[in-house]
Short mmCIF file of C-alpha atoms in Angstrom, two decimals:
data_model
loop_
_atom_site.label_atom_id
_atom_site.label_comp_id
_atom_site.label_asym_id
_atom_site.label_seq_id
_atom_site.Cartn_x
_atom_site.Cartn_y
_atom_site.Cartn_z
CA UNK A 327 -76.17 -7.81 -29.98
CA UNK A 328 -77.73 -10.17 -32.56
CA UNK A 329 -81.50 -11.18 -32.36
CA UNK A 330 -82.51 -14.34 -31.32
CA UNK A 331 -83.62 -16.79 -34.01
CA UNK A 332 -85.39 -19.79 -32.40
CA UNK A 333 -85.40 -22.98 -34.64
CA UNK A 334 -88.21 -23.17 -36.89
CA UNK A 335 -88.43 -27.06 -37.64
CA UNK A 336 -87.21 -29.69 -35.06
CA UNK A 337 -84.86 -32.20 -36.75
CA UNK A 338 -86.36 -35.32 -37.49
CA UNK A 339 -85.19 -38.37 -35.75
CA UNK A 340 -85.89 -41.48 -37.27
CA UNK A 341 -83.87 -43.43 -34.06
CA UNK A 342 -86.82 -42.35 -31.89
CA UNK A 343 -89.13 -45.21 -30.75
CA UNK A 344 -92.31 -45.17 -32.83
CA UNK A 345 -94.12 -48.08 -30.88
CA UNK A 346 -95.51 -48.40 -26.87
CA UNK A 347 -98.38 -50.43 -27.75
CA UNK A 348 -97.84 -53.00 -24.48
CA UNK A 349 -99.66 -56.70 -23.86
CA UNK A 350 -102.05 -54.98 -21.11
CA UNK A 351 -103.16 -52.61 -23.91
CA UNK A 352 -103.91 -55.16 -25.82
CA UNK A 353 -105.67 -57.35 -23.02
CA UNK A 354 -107.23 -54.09 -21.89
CA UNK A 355 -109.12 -53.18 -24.97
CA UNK A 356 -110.26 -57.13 -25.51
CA UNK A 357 -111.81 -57.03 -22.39
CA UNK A 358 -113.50 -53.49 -23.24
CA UNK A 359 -114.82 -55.29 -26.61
CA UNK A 360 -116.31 -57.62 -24.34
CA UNK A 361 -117.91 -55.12 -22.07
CA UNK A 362 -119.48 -53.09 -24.93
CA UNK A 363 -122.63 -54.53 -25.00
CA UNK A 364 -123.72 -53.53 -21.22
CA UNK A 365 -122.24 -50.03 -22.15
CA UNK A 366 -124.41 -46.90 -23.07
CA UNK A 367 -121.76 -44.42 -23.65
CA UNK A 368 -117.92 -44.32 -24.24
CA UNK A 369 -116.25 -41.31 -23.10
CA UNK A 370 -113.10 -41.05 -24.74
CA UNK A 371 -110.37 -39.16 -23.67
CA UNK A 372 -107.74 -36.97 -25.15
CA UNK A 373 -105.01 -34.61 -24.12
CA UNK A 374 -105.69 -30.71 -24.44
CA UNK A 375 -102.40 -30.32 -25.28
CA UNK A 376 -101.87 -32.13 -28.11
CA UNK A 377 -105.27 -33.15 -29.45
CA UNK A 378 -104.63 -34.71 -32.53
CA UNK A 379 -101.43 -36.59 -31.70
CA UNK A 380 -103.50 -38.32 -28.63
CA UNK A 381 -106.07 -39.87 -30.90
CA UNK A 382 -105.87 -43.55 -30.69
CA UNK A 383 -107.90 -45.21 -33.71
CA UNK A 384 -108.05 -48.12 -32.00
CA UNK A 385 -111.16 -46.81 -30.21
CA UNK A 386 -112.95 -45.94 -32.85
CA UNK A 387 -112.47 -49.46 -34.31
CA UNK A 388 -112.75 -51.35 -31.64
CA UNK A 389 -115.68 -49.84 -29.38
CA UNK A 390 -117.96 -48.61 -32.34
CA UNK A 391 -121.69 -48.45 -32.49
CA UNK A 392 -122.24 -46.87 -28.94
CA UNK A 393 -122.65 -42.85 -28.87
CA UNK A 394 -119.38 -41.29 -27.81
CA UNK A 395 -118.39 -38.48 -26.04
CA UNK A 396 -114.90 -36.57 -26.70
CA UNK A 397 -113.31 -35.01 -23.77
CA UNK A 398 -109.92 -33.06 -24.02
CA UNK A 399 -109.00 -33.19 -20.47
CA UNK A 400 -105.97 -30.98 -18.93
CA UNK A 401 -107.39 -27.98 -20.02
CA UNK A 402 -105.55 -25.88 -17.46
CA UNK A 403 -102.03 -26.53 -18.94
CA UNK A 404 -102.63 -25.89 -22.49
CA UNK A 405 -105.15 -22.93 -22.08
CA UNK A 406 -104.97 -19.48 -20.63
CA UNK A 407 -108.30 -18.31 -21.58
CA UNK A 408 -107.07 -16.42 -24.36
CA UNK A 409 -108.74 -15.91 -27.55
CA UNK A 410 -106.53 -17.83 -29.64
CA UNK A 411 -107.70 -20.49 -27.35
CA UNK A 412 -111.30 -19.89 -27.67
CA UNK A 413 -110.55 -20.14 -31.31
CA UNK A 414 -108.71 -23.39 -31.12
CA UNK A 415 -111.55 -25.03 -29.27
CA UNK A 416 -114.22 -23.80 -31.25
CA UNK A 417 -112.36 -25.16 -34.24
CA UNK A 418 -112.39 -28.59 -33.23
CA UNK A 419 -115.77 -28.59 -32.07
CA UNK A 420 -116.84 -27.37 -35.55
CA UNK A 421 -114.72 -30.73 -37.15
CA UNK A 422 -115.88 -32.93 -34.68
CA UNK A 423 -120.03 -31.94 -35.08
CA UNK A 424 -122.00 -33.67 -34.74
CA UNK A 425 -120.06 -35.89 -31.93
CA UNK A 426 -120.35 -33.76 -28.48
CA UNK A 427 -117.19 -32.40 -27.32
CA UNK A 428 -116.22 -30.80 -24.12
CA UNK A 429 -113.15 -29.73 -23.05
CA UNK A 430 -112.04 -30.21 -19.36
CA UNK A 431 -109.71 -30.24 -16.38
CA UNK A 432 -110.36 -32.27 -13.47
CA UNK A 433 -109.43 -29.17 -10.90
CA UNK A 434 -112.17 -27.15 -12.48
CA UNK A 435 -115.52 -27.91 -10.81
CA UNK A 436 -117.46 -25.87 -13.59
CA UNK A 437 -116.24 -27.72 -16.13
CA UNK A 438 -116.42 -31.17 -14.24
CA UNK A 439 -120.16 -30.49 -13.87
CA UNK A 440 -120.77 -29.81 -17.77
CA UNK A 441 -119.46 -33.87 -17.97
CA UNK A 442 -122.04 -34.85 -15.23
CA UNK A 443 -124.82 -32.95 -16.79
CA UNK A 444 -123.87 -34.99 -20.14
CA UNK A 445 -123.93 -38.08 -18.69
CA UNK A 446 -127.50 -37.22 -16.88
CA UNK A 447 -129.37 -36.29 -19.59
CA UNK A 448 -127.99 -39.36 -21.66
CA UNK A 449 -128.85 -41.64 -18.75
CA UNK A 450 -132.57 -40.45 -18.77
CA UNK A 451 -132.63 -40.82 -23.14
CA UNK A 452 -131.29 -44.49 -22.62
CA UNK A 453 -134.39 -44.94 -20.05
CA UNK A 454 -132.68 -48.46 -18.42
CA UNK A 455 -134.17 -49.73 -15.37
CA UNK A 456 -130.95 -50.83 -14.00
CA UNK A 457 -128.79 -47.69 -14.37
CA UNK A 458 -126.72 -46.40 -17.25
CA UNK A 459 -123.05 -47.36 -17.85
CA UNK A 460 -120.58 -45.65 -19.53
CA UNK A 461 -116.96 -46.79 -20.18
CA UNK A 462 -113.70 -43.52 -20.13
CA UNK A 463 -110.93 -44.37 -22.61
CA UNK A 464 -107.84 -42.83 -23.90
CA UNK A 465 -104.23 -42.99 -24.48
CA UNK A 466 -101.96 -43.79 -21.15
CA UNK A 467 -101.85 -41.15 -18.71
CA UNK A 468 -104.39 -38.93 -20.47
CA UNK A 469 -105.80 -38.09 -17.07
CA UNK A 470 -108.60 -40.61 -17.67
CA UNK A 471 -108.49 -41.60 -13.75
CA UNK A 472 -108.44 -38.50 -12.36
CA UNK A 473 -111.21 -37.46 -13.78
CA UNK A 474 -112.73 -40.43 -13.05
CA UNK A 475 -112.47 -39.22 -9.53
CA UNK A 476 -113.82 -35.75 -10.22
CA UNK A 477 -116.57 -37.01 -11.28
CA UNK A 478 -117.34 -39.21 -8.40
CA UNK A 479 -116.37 -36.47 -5.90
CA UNK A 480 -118.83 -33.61 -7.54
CA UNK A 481 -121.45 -36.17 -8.63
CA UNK A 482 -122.19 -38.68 -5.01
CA UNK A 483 -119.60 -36.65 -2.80
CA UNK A 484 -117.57 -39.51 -2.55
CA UNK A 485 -113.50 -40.30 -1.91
CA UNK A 486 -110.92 -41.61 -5.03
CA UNK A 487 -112.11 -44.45 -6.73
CA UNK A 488 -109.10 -44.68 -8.84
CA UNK A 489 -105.14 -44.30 -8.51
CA UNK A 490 -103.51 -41.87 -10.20
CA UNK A 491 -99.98 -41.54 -10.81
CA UNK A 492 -97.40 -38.60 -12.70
CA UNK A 493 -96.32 -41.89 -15.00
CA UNK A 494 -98.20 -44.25 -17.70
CA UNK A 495 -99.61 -47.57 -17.03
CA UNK A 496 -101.01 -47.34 -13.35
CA UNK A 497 -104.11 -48.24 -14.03
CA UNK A 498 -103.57 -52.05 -15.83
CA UNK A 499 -106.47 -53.58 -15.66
CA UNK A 500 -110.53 -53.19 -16.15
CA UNK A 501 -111.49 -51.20 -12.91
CA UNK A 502 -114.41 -51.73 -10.64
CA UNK A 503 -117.96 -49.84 -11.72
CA UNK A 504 -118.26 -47.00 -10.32
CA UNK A 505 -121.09 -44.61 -9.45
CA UNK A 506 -121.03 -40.74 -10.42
CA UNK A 507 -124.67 -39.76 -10.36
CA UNK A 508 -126.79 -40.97 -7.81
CA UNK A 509 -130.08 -42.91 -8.40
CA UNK A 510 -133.58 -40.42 -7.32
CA UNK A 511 -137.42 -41.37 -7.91
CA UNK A 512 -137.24 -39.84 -11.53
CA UNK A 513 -133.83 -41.13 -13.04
CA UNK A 514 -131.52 -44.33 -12.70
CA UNK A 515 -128.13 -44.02 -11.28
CA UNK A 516 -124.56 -43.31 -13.95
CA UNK A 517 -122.13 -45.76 -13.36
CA UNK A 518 -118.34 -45.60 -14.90
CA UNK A 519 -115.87 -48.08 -15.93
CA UNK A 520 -112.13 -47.25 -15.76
CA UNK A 521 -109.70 -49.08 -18.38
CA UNK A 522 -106.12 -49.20 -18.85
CA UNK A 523 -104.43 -46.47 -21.63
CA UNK A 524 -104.26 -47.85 -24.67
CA UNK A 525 -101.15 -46.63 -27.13
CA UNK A 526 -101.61 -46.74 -30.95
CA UNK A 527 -99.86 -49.71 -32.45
CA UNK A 528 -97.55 -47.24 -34.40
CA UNK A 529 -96.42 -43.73 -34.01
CA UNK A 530 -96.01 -42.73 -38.18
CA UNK A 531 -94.68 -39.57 -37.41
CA UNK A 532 -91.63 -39.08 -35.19
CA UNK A 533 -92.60 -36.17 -33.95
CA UNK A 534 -95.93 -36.61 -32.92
CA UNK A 535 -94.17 -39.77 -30.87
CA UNK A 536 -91.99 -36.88 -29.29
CA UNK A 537 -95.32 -34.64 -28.51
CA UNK A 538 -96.83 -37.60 -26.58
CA UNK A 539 -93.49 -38.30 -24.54
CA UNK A 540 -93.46 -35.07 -23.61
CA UNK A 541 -96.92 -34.84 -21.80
CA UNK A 542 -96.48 -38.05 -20.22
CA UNK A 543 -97.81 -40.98 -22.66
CA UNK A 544 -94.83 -43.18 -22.32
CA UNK A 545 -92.33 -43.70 -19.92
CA UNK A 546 -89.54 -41.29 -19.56
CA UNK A 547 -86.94 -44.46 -19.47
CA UNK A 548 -88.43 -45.03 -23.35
CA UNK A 549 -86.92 -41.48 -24.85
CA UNK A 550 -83.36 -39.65 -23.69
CA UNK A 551 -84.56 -37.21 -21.17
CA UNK A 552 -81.90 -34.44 -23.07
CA UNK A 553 -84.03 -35.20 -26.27
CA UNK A 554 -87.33 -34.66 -24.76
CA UNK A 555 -85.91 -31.68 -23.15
CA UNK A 556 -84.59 -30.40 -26.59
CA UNK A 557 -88.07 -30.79 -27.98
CA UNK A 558 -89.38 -28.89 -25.61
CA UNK A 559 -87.03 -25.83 -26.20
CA UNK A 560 -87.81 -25.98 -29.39
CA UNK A 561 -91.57 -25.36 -28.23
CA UNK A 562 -90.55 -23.18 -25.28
CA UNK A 563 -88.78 -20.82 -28.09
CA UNK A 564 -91.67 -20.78 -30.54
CA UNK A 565 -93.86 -18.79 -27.67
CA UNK A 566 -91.11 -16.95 -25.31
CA UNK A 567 -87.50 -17.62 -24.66
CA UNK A 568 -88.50 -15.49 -21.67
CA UNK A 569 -89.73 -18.81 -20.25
CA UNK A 570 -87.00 -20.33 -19.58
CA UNK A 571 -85.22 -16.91 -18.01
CA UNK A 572 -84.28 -17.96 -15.11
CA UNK A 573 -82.35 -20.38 -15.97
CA UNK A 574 -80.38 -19.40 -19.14
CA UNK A 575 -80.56 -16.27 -22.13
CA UNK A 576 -82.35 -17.44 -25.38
CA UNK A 577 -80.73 -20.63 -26.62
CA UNK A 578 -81.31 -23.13 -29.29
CA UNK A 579 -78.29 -25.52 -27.39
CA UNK A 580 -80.11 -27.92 -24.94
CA UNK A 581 -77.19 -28.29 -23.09
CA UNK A 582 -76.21 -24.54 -22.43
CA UNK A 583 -80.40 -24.36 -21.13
CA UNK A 584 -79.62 -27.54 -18.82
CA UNK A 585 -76.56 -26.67 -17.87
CA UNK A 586 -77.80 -23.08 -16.09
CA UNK A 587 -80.95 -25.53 -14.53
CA UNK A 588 -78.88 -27.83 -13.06
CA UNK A 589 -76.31 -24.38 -11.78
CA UNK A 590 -79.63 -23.15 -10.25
CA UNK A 591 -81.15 -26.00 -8.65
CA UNK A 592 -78.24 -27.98 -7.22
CA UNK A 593 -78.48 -31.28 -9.58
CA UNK A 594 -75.05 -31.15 -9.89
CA UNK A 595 -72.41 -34.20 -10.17
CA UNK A 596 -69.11 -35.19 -8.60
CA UNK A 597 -66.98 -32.45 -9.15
CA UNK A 598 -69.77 -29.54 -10.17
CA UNK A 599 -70.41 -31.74 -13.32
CA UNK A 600 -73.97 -30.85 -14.20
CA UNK A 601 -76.41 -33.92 -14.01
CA UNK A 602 -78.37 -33.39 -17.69
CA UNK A 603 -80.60 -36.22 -17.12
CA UNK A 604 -81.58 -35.14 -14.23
CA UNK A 605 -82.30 -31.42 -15.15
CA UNK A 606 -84.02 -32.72 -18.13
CA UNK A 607 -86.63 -34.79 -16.07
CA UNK A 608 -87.02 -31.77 -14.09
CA UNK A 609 -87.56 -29.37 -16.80
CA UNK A 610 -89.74 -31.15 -18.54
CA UNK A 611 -91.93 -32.00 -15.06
CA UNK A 612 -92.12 -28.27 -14.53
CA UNK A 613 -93.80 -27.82 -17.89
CA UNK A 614 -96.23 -31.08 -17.38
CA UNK A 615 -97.26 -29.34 -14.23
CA UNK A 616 -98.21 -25.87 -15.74
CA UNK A 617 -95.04 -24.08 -14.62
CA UNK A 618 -93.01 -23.55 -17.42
CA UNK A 619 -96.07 -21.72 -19.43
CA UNK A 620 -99.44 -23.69 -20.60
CA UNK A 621 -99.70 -23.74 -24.41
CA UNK A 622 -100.70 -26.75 -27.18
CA UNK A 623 -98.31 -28.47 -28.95
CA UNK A 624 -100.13 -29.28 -31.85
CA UNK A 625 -101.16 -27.11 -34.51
CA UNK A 626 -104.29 -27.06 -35.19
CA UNK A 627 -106.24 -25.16 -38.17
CA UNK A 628 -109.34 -26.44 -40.35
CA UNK A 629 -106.43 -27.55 -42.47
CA UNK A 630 -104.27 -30.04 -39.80
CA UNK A 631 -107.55 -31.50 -38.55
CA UNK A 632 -108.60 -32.89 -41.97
CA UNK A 633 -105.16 -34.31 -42.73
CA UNK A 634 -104.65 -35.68 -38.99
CA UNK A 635 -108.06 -37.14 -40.12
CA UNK A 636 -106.72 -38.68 -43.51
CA UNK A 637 -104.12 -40.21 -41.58
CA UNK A 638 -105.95 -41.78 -38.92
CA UNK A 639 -108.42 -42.96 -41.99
CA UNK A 640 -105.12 -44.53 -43.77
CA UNK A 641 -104.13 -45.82 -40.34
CA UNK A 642 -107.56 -47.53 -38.89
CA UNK A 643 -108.08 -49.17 -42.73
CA UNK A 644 -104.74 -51.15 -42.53
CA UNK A 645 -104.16 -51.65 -38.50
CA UNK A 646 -102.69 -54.62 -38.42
CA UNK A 647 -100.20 -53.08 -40.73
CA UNK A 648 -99.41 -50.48 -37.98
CA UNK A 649 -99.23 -53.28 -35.59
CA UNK A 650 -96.72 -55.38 -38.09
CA UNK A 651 -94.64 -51.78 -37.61
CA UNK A 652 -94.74 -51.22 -34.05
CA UNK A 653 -93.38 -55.13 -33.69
CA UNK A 654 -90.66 -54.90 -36.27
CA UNK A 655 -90.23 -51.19 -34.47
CA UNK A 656 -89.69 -52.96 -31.57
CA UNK A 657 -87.16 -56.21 -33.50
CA UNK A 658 -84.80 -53.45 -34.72
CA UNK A 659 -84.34 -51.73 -31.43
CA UNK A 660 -83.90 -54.83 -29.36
CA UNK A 661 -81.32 -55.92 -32.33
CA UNK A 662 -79.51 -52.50 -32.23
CA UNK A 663 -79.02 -52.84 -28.51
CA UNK A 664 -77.79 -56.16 -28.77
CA UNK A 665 -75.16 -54.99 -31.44
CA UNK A 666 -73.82 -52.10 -29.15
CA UNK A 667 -73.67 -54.58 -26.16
CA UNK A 668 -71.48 -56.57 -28.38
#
């Protein structure tokens, strides 16, 4: 029987989507540049699992001159505790010094309470007689809400303050302030700001676009369900074909892997045709939720964090550029459609 060889590149598609920058992003981070000046702190918000392709520059242009804090929230599905873990994180906090990072997942009280103590001692530094407020950012669907809700539950015992949703985009507008740490005789009260995901104008590398589909960024109507399923063989094979098991022998064929899911689970088509769309979504939902093995999809070394950070430097020095992209992005797809409808 032959070994196994799983792919070792994934073939680059340059038909894939490289823009999801949206008019409430835009509205949303004009309104947070209008906010800034009653804000102490901007906690900013990035996905464990791929922590530099969920960087948004845009931030850092926009909302600069406050302190911020870096969170990498969803800890639980890209970490097993392992050492190469440990290593990973310790890694970026050693790029990132002296900016404070912490690394999170709103299920995990421990690490909920490492935010809150944050945000208490930088309340009692800012010494305001009104209370401190701090403003959570990030690309969509980063899990910026839920934690927002963590927070409020450990810090003043208190009910969801925000909706949360599997999908991008259900938080639109500037939310309501609200409290996390509770006002005593010796220290003000923390109040938080929710705000809207904001995308990155332009996504220069296809498949950091794909990376960011896959946990959840954009909407799974914006990228073929088989092709973010394909991608995430591709990953699935670099740590264990054994993942995937139950469904199908080591592959490198999406199909033959979707084919045995939708056999197995029923999501089948007039005539036992197998529904790949639908096995796809499914797939890929098992691994968002942690089922289908918990691992990073972006590689990081000393080495990838300096040139993500040379990119995002070239980026943030000609934004409007990337924004001239995303739009003529945008022109040829709409013009491509309107050809095949033709």
């Amino acid at each position: 029987m032959a070994t196994f060889l799983p792919r070792q590149v994934f073939p680059t598609l340059d038909s894939l989507p490289r823009s999801y920058f949206l008019g409430h992003h835009r509205a949303g981070l004009n309104k947070m540049k209008t906010m800034l000046s009653a804000i102490d702190l901007i906690i900013e918000c990035r996905d464990y699992r791929v922590p530099l392709s969920s960087r948004n520059p845009l931030f850092e242009e926009n909302l600069a001159g406050r302190q911020r804090l870096i969170v990498y929230t969803k800890q639980d599905l890209g970490s097993e505790g392992r050492e190469a873990d440990k290593l990973r994180e310790a890694t970026i906090r050693h790029f990132h010094a002296p900016t404070p990072i912490l690394f999170s997942s709103h299920k995990t009280p421990r690490s909920i309470r490492a935010i809150l103590s944050f945000a208490r001692s930088h309340a009692l530094s800012t010494n305001t007689l009104t209370g401190s407020r701090m403003m959570i950012v990030g690309m969509p669907n980063v899990g910026k809400s839920s934690l927002l809700n963590a927070l409020r539950q450990l810090g003043v015992h208190k009910g969801k303050a925000a909706q949360t949703g599997d999908q991008p985009g259900v938080t639109r507008k500037i939310g309501t302030t609200v409290k996390i740490i509770d006002s005593t005789d010796a220290e003000q009260g923390v109040y938080l700001v929710d705000t809207p995901g904001v995308f990155v104008p332009y996504v220069p590398n296809a498949e950091a676009m794909l990376k960011l589909a896959l946990c959840g960024s954009v909407k799974d109507t914006i990228i073929s369900p088989t092709t973010m399923a394909d991608y995430l063989l591709y990953q699935l094979n670099l740590q264990s074909p054994g993942l995937y098991g139950e469904w199908s022998p080591p592959t490198n064929d999406v199909m033959v892997l979707l084919a045995g899911v939708a056999q197995k689970t029923g999501r089948l088509q007039k005539g036992g045709v197998p529904d790949f769309d639908a096995s796809a979504l499914w797939l890929i939902q098992r691994w968002r939720t942690g089922h289908l093995g918990r691992f990073v999809l972006d590689r990081v070394t000393d080495e990838s964090l300096q040139r993500d950070h040379l990119e995002i430097e070239n980026l943030s020095g000609s934004l409007s550029q990337a924004r001239r992209l995303g739009k003529e992005d945008r022109r040829q797809r709409s013009k491509a459609r309107h050809v095949e409808a033709g």
